[in-house]
Short mmCIF file of C-alpha atoms and ligand atoms in Angstrom, two decimals:
data_model
loop_
_atom_site.label_atom_id
_atom_site.label_comp_id
_atom_site.label_asym_id
_atom_site.label_seq_id
_atom_site.Cartn_x
_atom_site.Cartn_y
_atom_site.Cartn_z
CA MET F 1 65.96 15.17 -48.32
CA PHE F 2 64.99 18.67 -47.30
CA LYS F 3 63.11 19.41 -44.10
CA GLU F 4 59.60 20.77 -44.51
CA ARG F 5 59.77 24.38 -43.35
CA LEU F 6 56.81 26.70 -43.01
CA LEU F 7 57.93 30.22 -43.82
CA THR F 8 54.33 31.28 -44.32
CA PRO F 9 52.49 34.10 -42.55
CA GLY F 10 50.31 31.55 -40.79
CA PRO F 11 50.25 28.80 -39.98
CA THR F 12 53.76 29.01 -38.60
CA ILE F 13 56.40 26.71 -37.14
CA ILE F 14 55.38 25.36 -33.71
CA PRO F 15 58.23 24.94 -31.22
CA GLN F 16 58.88 21.58 -29.57
CA GLN F 17 58.13 23.04 -26.12
CA VAL F 18 54.63 24.02 -27.25
CA LEU F 19 53.98 20.71 -29.00
CA GLN F 20 55.07 18.80 -25.90
CA ALA F 21 52.91 20.91 -23.62
CA MET F 22 49.89 20.03 -25.75
CA GLU F 23 50.74 16.33 -25.74
CA VAL F 24 48.81 15.51 -22.58
CA PRO F 25 45.87 13.18 -22.01
CA MET F 26 42.73 15.09 -23.00
CA LEU F 27 41.68 17.51 -20.28
CA HIS F 28 38.01 18.07 -19.53
CA HIS F 29 37.20 21.74 -20.02
CA ARG F 30 35.08 21.90 -16.85
CA SER F 31 37.84 20.40 -14.69
CA ASP F 32 39.82 22.33 -12.09
CA VAL F 33 43.04 21.54 -13.97
CA PHE F 34 41.74 23.20 -17.11
CA LYS F 35 40.39 26.20 -15.16
CA LYS F 36 43.93 26.75 -13.93
CA HIS F 37 45.24 26.67 -17.51
CA LEU F 38 42.54 29.10 -18.68
CA LEU F 39 43.17 31.63 -15.93
CA GLU F 40 46.93 31.34 -16.46
CA ALA F 41 46.39 32.02 -20.19
CA ALA F 42 44.22 35.05 -19.36
CA GLU F 43 46.93 36.41 -17.09
CA GLY F 44 49.61 35.67 -19.72
CA MET F 45 47.70 37.44 -22.48
CA ARG F 46 47.11 40.44 -20.19
CA TRP F 47 50.88 40.61 -19.80
CA LEU F 48 51.57 40.17 -23.54
CA LEU F 49 49.02 42.81 -24.53
CA SER F 50 49.69 45.14 -21.56
CA TRP F 51 45.94 44.97 -20.99
CA ASP F 52 44.13 45.84 -17.78
CA SER F 53 41.47 43.12 -17.86
CA ASP F 54 41.16 39.48 -18.87
CA PRO F 55 40.74 38.83 -22.60
CA LEU F 56 38.18 36.39 -24.00
CA PHE F 57 39.13 33.09 -25.64
CA LEU F 58 37.06 32.14 -28.68
CA ALA F 59 37.18 28.82 -30.50
CA CYS F 60 37.39 30.23 -34.03
CA SER F 61 39.89 31.59 -36.51
CA GLY F 62 40.62 35.30 -36.77
CA THR F 63 37.75 36.11 -39.09
CA GLY F 64 35.36 34.74 -36.48
CA ALA F 65 36.83 37.11 -33.92
CA MET F 66 36.53 40.07 -36.32
CA GLU F 67 32.86 39.22 -36.91
CA ALA F 68 32.23 38.59 -33.20
CA SER F 69 33.69 42.00 -32.33
CA LEU F 70 31.37 43.84 -34.71
CA LEU F 71 28.39 41.71 -33.64
CA ASN F 72 28.90 42.60 -29.99
CA VAL F 73 29.20 46.35 -30.28
CA CYS F 74 27.13 47.24 -33.37
CA LYS F 75 23.44 46.94 -34.12
CA PRO F 76 21.81 46.89 -37.58
CA GLY F 77 21.90 50.32 -39.16
CA ASP F 78 25.11 51.40 -37.41
CA THR F 79 27.98 52.82 -39.47
CA ILE F 80 31.55 51.66 -39.18
CA ILE F 81 34.70 53.17 -40.66
CA SER F 82 37.23 50.62 -41.90
CA VAL F 83 40.71 50.88 -43.34
CA ASN F 84 40.82 48.85 -46.54
CA GLY F 85 44.40 48.50 -47.71
CA GLY F 86 44.42 44.79 -48.48
CA ALA F 87 42.55 41.50 -48.33
CA PHE F 88 42.05 41.64 -44.57
CA GLY F 89 41.17 45.33 -44.48
CA GLY F 90 38.49 44.61 -47.09
CA ARG F 91 37.01 41.94 -44.83
CA TRP F 92 35.49 44.46 -42.39
CA ALA F 93 33.05 45.77 -45.01
CA LYS F 94 32.13 42.24 -46.07
CA ILE F 95 31.30 41.35 -42.47
CA ALA F 96 29.47 44.66 -42.03
CA GLU F 97 27.25 43.90 -45.00
CA ARG F 98 26.23 40.52 -43.53
CA LEU F 99 25.49 42.20 -40.19
CA GLN F 100 23.44 45.00 -41.82
CA LEU F 101 25.90 47.71 -40.88
CA SER F 102 27.00 50.35 -43.33
CA ALA F 103 30.72 50.55 -43.87
CA HIS F 104 32.58 53.66 -44.87
CA GLU F 105 35.88 52.37 -46.25
CA ILE F 106 39.11 54.35 -46.26
CA VAL F 107 40.62 52.92 -49.40
CA VAL F 108 44.41 52.71 -49.22
CA GLU F 109 46.73 51.79 -52.06
CA TRP F 110 47.85 48.19 -51.60
CA GLY F 111 51.41 48.23 -50.27
CA SER F 112 51.04 51.61 -48.53
CA PRO F 113 50.03 52.48 -44.98
CA VAL F 114 46.95 54.56 -44.20
CA THR F 115 47.72 58.20 -43.42
CA GLU F 116 46.57 60.31 -40.49
CA GLU F 117 45.00 62.74 -42.96
CA GLN F 118 42.87 60.02 -44.57
CA VAL F 119 41.66 59.00 -41.12
CA ARG F 120 41.01 62.59 -40.03
CA GLN F 121 38.86 63.17 -43.11
CA ALA F 122 36.85 59.96 -42.69
CA VAL F 123 36.22 60.41 -38.98
CA SER F 124 35.31 64.08 -39.45
CA GLN F 125 32.78 63.05 -42.13
CA HIS F 126 31.34 60.24 -39.97
CA PRO F 127 31.89 61.37 -36.37
CA THR F 128 28.96 59.29 -35.10
CA ALA F 129 30.19 56.03 -36.61
CA ARG F 130 29.99 53.31 -34.01
CA ALA F 131 33.38 51.68 -34.67
CA PHE F 132 36.70 52.30 -36.40
CA CYS F 133 38.37 49.12 -37.70
CA ILE F 134 41.96 48.61 -38.80
CA GLN F 135 44.63 45.93 -39.12
CA HIS F 136 47.87 46.46 -37.23
CA SER F 137 49.74 44.55 -39.89
CA GLU F 138 47.90 43.94 -43.16
CA THR F 139 49.25 40.46 -43.87
CA SER F 140 48.25 40.47 -47.55
CA THR F 141 50.35 43.54 -48.40
CA THR F 142 52.90 43.13 -45.58
CA VAL F 143 52.29 46.71 -44.41
CA LEU F 144 52.34 47.91 -40.81
CA HIS F 145 49.71 50.62 -40.39
CA PRO F 146 50.65 53.52 -38.03
CA VAL F 147 47.90 52.41 -35.66
CA GLU F 148 48.92 54.42 -32.63
CA LYS F 149 48.98 57.67 -34.59
CA VAL F 150 45.72 57.09 -36.43
CA LEU F 151 43.86 55.97 -33.32
CA SER F 152 44.90 59.20 -31.58
CA VAL F 153 43.34 61.04 -34.50
CA VAL F 154 40.14 58.97 -34.13
CA LYS F 155 39.94 59.56 -30.39
CA SER F 156 40.70 63.28 -30.68
CA ILE F 157 37.69 63.74 -32.99
CA ALA F 158 35.33 61.06 -31.65
CA PRO F 159 36.35 59.74 -28.22
CA GLN F 160 33.23 57.55 -28.02
CA MET F 161 34.04 55.67 -31.26
CA ILE F 162 35.00 52.06 -30.51
CA THR F 163 38.37 51.29 -32.09
CA ILE F 164 38.91 47.70 -33.20
CA VAL F 165 42.42 46.54 -34.05
CA ASP F 166 43.02 43.27 -35.86
CA GLY F 167 46.41 42.40 -34.41
CA ILE F 168 46.28 38.84 -35.71
CA SER F 169 49.56 38.87 -37.62
CA ALA F 170 51.25 41.61 -35.58
CA CYS F 171 50.69 40.34 -32.05
CA ALA F 172 53.99 39.17 -30.51
CA THR F 173 56.02 40.67 -33.38
CA ALA F 174 55.57 44.39 -32.66
CA PRO F 175 54.66 46.43 -29.58
CA ILE F 176 50.92 46.81 -29.01
CA PRO F 177 50.15 50.20 -30.55
CA GLY F 178 48.23 51.81 -27.69
CA ALA F 179 46.69 51.26 -24.31
CA PRO F 180 43.18 50.01 -23.60
CA GLY F 181 41.06 53.09 -24.17
CA VAL F 182 43.00 54.02 -27.29
CA ILE F 183 42.46 50.52 -28.59
CA ASP F 184 39.02 49.34 -27.48
CA ILE F 185 39.10 45.85 -28.98
CA PHE F 186 42.31 43.99 -29.82
CA ILE F 187 42.21 40.67 -31.66
CA ALA F 188 44.95 38.03 -31.75
CA GLY F 189 44.97 34.67 -33.54
CA SER F 190 46.70 31.44 -32.63
CA GLN F 191 48.33 30.35 -35.89
CA LYS F 192 50.64 33.35 -36.25
CA ALA F 193 53.37 34.56 -33.88
CA LEU F 194 51.56 32.92 -30.95
CA MET F 195 53.18 29.74 -32.36
CA LEU F 196 50.08 27.53 -32.09
CA PRO F 197 47.87 25.55 -34.46
CA PRO F 198 44.85 27.40 -35.93
CA GLY F 199 41.53 27.54 -34.08
CA LEU F 200 41.93 29.93 -31.15
CA SER F 201 41.30 33.68 -31.11
CA VAL F 202 41.91 36.02 -28.22
CA VAL F 203 39.89 39.24 -27.91
CA ALA F 204 40.69 41.96 -25.37
CA LEU F 205 38.16 44.71 -24.60
CA SER F 206 38.52 48.12 -22.95
CA GLN F 207 35.95 49.62 -20.58
CA LEU F 208 34.45 51.60 -23.45
CA ALA F 209 34.11 48.42 -25.51
CA TRP F 210 32.43 46.63 -22.57
CA LYS F 211 30.02 49.54 -22.24
CA GLY F 212 29.36 49.12 -25.96
CA VAL F 213 28.68 45.40 -25.46
CA ASP F 214 26.28 46.13 -22.60
CA GLU F 215 24.23 48.61 -24.61
CA THR F 216 24.07 46.50 -27.81
CA PRO F 217 21.19 44.04 -28.38
CA ARG F 218 22.43 40.43 -28.23
CA ARG F 219 22.44 38.98 -31.73
CA SER F 220 24.58 35.87 -31.45
CA LEU F 221 24.54 33.10 -28.91
CA TYR F 222 27.92 31.54 -29.76
CA PHE F 223 29.67 34.89 -29.93
CA ASP F 224 28.02 36.57 -26.94
CA PHE F 225 30.86 38.45 -25.22
CA ALA F 226 28.73 39.15 -22.12
CA LEU F 227 28.22 35.40 -21.63
CA GLU F 228 31.95 34.79 -22.12
CA ARG F 229 32.84 37.47 -19.56
CA LYS F 230 30.53 35.82 -17.04
CA ALA F 231 31.93 32.34 -17.73
CA LEU F 232 35.53 33.54 -17.48
CA ALA F 233 34.82 35.06 -14.07
CA SER F 234 34.44 31.49 -12.84
CA GLY F 235 37.37 30.12 -14.84
CA GLU F 236 35.36 28.76 -17.76
CA THR F 237 34.27 29.53 -21.30
CA SER F 238 30.60 29.46 -22.34
CA TRP F 239 31.11 26.73 -24.93
CA THR F 240 33.66 23.97 -25.45
CA PRO F 241 36.95 25.86 -25.79
CA ALA F 242 39.99 25.11 -27.94
CA SER F 243 41.36 23.68 -24.71
CA THR F 244 44.50 22.01 -26.09
CA LEU F 245 45.52 25.27 -27.75
CA ILE F 246 44.99 27.16 -24.50
CA VAL F 247 47.36 24.72 -22.77
CA GLY F 248 49.85 25.31 -25.61
CA LEU F 249 49.41 29.07 -25.32
CA ASN F 250 50.74 28.95 -21.77
CA ALA F 251 53.89 27.21 -23.02
CA ALA F 252 54.27 29.82 -25.77
CA ILE F 253 53.85 32.67 -23.29
CA GLU F 254 56.48 31.10 -21.05
CA MET F 255 58.87 31.21 -24.03
CA PHE F 256 57.96 34.88 -24.62
CA ARG F 257 58.63 35.69 -20.97
CA ASN F 258 62.01 33.94 -21.16
CA GLU F 259 63.03 35.84 -24.28
CA GLY F 260 61.57 39.14 -23.04
CA LEU F 261 59.15 41.32 -24.98
CA GLU F 262 61.69 43.88 -26.15
CA ALA F 263 64.11 41.17 -27.34
CA MET F 264 61.28 39.42 -29.15
CA TYR F 265 60.23 42.56 -30.99
CA GLU F 266 63.86 43.33 -31.80
CA ARG F 267 64.34 39.79 -33.22
CA HIS F 268 61.36 40.28 -35.52
CA ARG F 269 62.66 43.68 -36.62
CA ARG F 270 66.05 42.14 -37.44
CA LEU F 271 64.57 39.15 -39.27
CA SER F 272 62.54 41.52 -41.36
CA GLN F 273 65.56 43.75 -42.14
CA MET F 274 67.66 40.72 -43.05
CA SER F 275 64.95 39.53 -45.42
CA HIS F 276 64.70 42.97 -47.02
CA SER F 277 68.39 43.42 -47.70
CA ALA F 278 68.83 39.87 -49.00
CA LEU F 279 65.78 40.01 -51.27
CA ARG F 280 66.95 43.32 -52.72
CA ALA F 281 70.37 41.76 -53.34
CA LEU F 282 68.60 38.96 -55.23
CA GLY F 283 67.04 41.55 -57.55
CA CYS F 284 63.57 41.37 -56.02
CA THR F 285 61.41 44.44 -55.38
CA LEU F 286 59.83 44.87 -51.98
CA LEU F 287 56.10 45.49 -51.91
CA ALA F 288 55.86 47.51 -48.69
CA SER F 289 58.99 49.60 -48.78
CA GLU F 290 57.47 52.57 -46.93
CA ALA F 291 56.07 50.80 -43.86
CA PRO F 292 56.97 47.11 -43.84
CA CYS F 293 55.65 44.94 -41.04
CA PRO F 294 58.01 42.81 -38.94
CA SER F 295 56.11 39.56 -39.41
CA VAL F 296 56.16 38.93 -43.18
CA THR F 297 57.84 40.37 -46.27
CA GLY F 298 56.15 40.57 -49.68
CA PHE F 299 58.20 40.91 -52.86
CA PHE F 300 57.99 40.90 -56.65
CA PRO F 301 60.54 38.46 -58.14
CA PRO F 302 63.11 39.75 -60.65
CA SER F 303 61.60 40.42 -64.09
CA GLY F 304 61.06 37.30 -66.15
CA VAL F 305 60.53 35.10 -63.10
CA ASP F 306 56.94 34.07 -62.37
CA ALA F 307 55.92 34.50 -58.72
CA ASP F 308 53.87 31.31 -58.47
CA ALA F 309 56.52 29.26 -60.33
CA LEU F 310 59.12 30.58 -57.90
CA ARG F 311 57.06 29.62 -54.88
CA SER F 312 56.36 26.18 -56.27
CA GLU F 313 60.06 25.60 -57.12
CA VAL F 314 61.10 26.62 -53.60
CA ARG F 315 58.62 24.13 -52.14
CA LYS F 316 59.30 21.23 -54.52
CA SER F 317 63.07 21.47 -54.62
CA TYR F 318 63.89 22.75 -51.14
CA GLY F 319 60.92 21.84 -48.91
CA ILE F 320 60.19 25.45 -47.94
CA ARG F 321 56.65 26.70 -48.10
CA LEU F 322 56.20 30.41 -48.90
CA ALA F 323 52.90 32.25 -49.44
CA GLY F 324 51.62 33.81 -52.64
CA GLY F 325 49.70 37.02 -53.19
CA GLN F 326 46.06 37.58 -52.34
CA GLY F 327 43.39 39.54 -54.18
CA LYS F 328 44.91 41.83 -56.80
CA PHE F 329 48.40 40.48 -56.02
CA THR F 330 47.47 36.85 -56.77
CA GLY F 331 50.21 35.40 -58.97
CA LYS F 332 52.26 38.60 -58.72
CA ILE F 333 54.05 38.49 -55.39
CA VAL F 334 55.63 36.02 -53.01
CA ARG F 335 55.50 36.44 -49.23
CA ILE F 336 58.05 35.03 -46.82
CA GLY F 337 56.85 34.80 -43.23
CA HIS F 338 59.30 35.42 -40.40
CA MET F 339 57.03 35.49 -37.39
CA GLY F 340 56.95 33.41 -34.27
CA PHE F 341 59.45 30.60 -33.85
CA VAL F 342 61.83 31.87 -36.54
CA ASP F 343 65.55 32.57 -36.20
CA PRO F 344 68.13 34.07 -38.57
CA PHE F 345 69.08 30.63 -39.92
CA ASP F 346 65.49 30.05 -41.04
CA VAL F 347 65.77 33.28 -43.03
CA VAL F 348 69.13 32.09 -44.44
CA ALA F 349 67.42 28.87 -45.56
CA GLY F 350 64.53 30.78 -47.14
CA ILE F 351 66.77 33.27 -48.95
CA THR F 352 69.11 30.52 -50.21
CA ALA F 353 66.16 28.57 -51.60
CA ILE F 354 64.68 31.67 -53.24
CA GLY F 355 68.03 32.58 -54.84
CA LEU F 356 68.63 29.06 -56.17
CA ALA F 357 65.07 28.79 -57.46
CA ILE F 358 65.35 32.13 -59.32
CA GLN F 359 68.43 30.74 -61.10
CA LYS F 360 66.68 27.45 -61.89
CA LEU F 361 63.84 29.40 -63.46
CA GLY F 362 66.26 31.23 -65.76
CA GLY F 363 66.66 34.44 -63.76
CA THR F 364 69.93 35.83 -62.53
CA ALA F 365 70.50 35.93 -58.80
CA ASP F 366 73.72 36.11 -56.85
CA THR F 367 72.71 34.01 -53.86
CA ALA F 368 76.14 34.23 -52.23
CA ALA F 369 76.04 38.04 -52.36
CA ALA F 370 72.53 38.04 -50.90
CA LEU F 371 73.65 35.84 -48.04
CA SER F 372 76.72 37.91 -47.34
CA SER F 373 74.44 40.96 -47.06
CA ILE F 374 72.79 39.34 -44.05
CA ILE F 375 75.52 37.28 -42.43
CA SER F 376 76.87 40.28 -40.56
CA GLU F 377 73.41 40.66 -38.99
CA ILE F 378 73.35 37.17 -37.48
C1 PLP P 401 45.61 40.37 -40.53
C2 PLP P 401 44.73 39.16 -40.54
N1 PLP P 401 43.45 39.29 -40.19
C3 PLP P 401 42.61 38.26 -40.15
C4 PLP P 401 43.06 36.99 -40.47
C5 PLP P 401 42.07 35.91 -40.29
O1 PLP P 401 41.99 34.95 -41.21
P1 PLP P 401 41.50 33.50 -40.77
O2 PLP P 401 40.12 33.62 -40.29
O3 PLP P 401 41.62 32.75 -42.04
O4 PLP P 401 42.43 33.03 -39.70
C6 PLP P 401 44.38 36.79 -40.87
C7 PLP P 401 44.88 35.48 -41.29
O5 PLP P 401 45.74 35.31 -42.11
C8 PLP P 401 45.24 37.91 -40.90
O6 PLP P 401 46.52 37.78 -41.24
#
């Protein structure tokens, strides 16, 4: 028997403390008890994001929050600039098309981060664009974009442009790359390092973003941020919230507070470094060698070993679920998630399984050498 382990970049392993916190008789979302949970979660997320106002809680996955953000600050005919360096970066333009916005995409080679120069050029060409959209970590290519640097470029050319950061797979793994005002909208999602089941998104807005909301015609009832702001002021959400997940979020935030933010970011950095050195020792090639993100590592298996066969062998023989490639990397890469409730021994398990599976599939891999490359890091 092997334990089922989720080493995927979402959903992720949920700690016992969070599961237990959610195992309560169903709370009514208009009750005083739930109000307390909601306001505690708002305060906790303000702390986690170093934000100066309460974030909104939406009952939807991350894509819903991306769409809601554009819906609330853009009107038909507006232009947005988006960084497209992977499957999630490409999503902005797809949403824009549905919302009748025109998207100017900064196309980035998959596996590389966007550069300040690319951003400078795009913003100089479209200085009146309404919003600038980027992922903090592009989960599909496992790249961490230099968000803080590029947003300073955006703001130095066009201070009124609303910057939207999809921090869904980076939140709680890396420091928030800027203050409110540099980042105008920050999006987090539950099923990543927040260590919760899917279904809850958190969206934080700066004063500039709220001004943008106030001057934009309302186009959605469900995703009306102004209604949510009003509801939250009295400890509620406009619609039925993902209440159980909000209760769980408070337990997750308590764990973050106990570990400490710096220690948590440092753990993710170490888990990512351990994964890199071990995968290299197994003969794999890292996808994002220039700017890897701390939440997930993408790699090409050694030559002659099929990526999907490797992933399937790891799951069938050792119970560990890894993720495959998306878009143009489908069938070419494997991704190992190390975000959220992950410790060095989870990485040891993942690397051991990958090494053994490479051998089973006819490749050569010195699993013991790969493990010894990381043991000193534990
Ligand atoms: C960077 C990023 N953005 C957005 C999403 C949202 O996807 P979904 O709506 O499937 O949760 C994800 C999920 O994997 C992600 O990693």
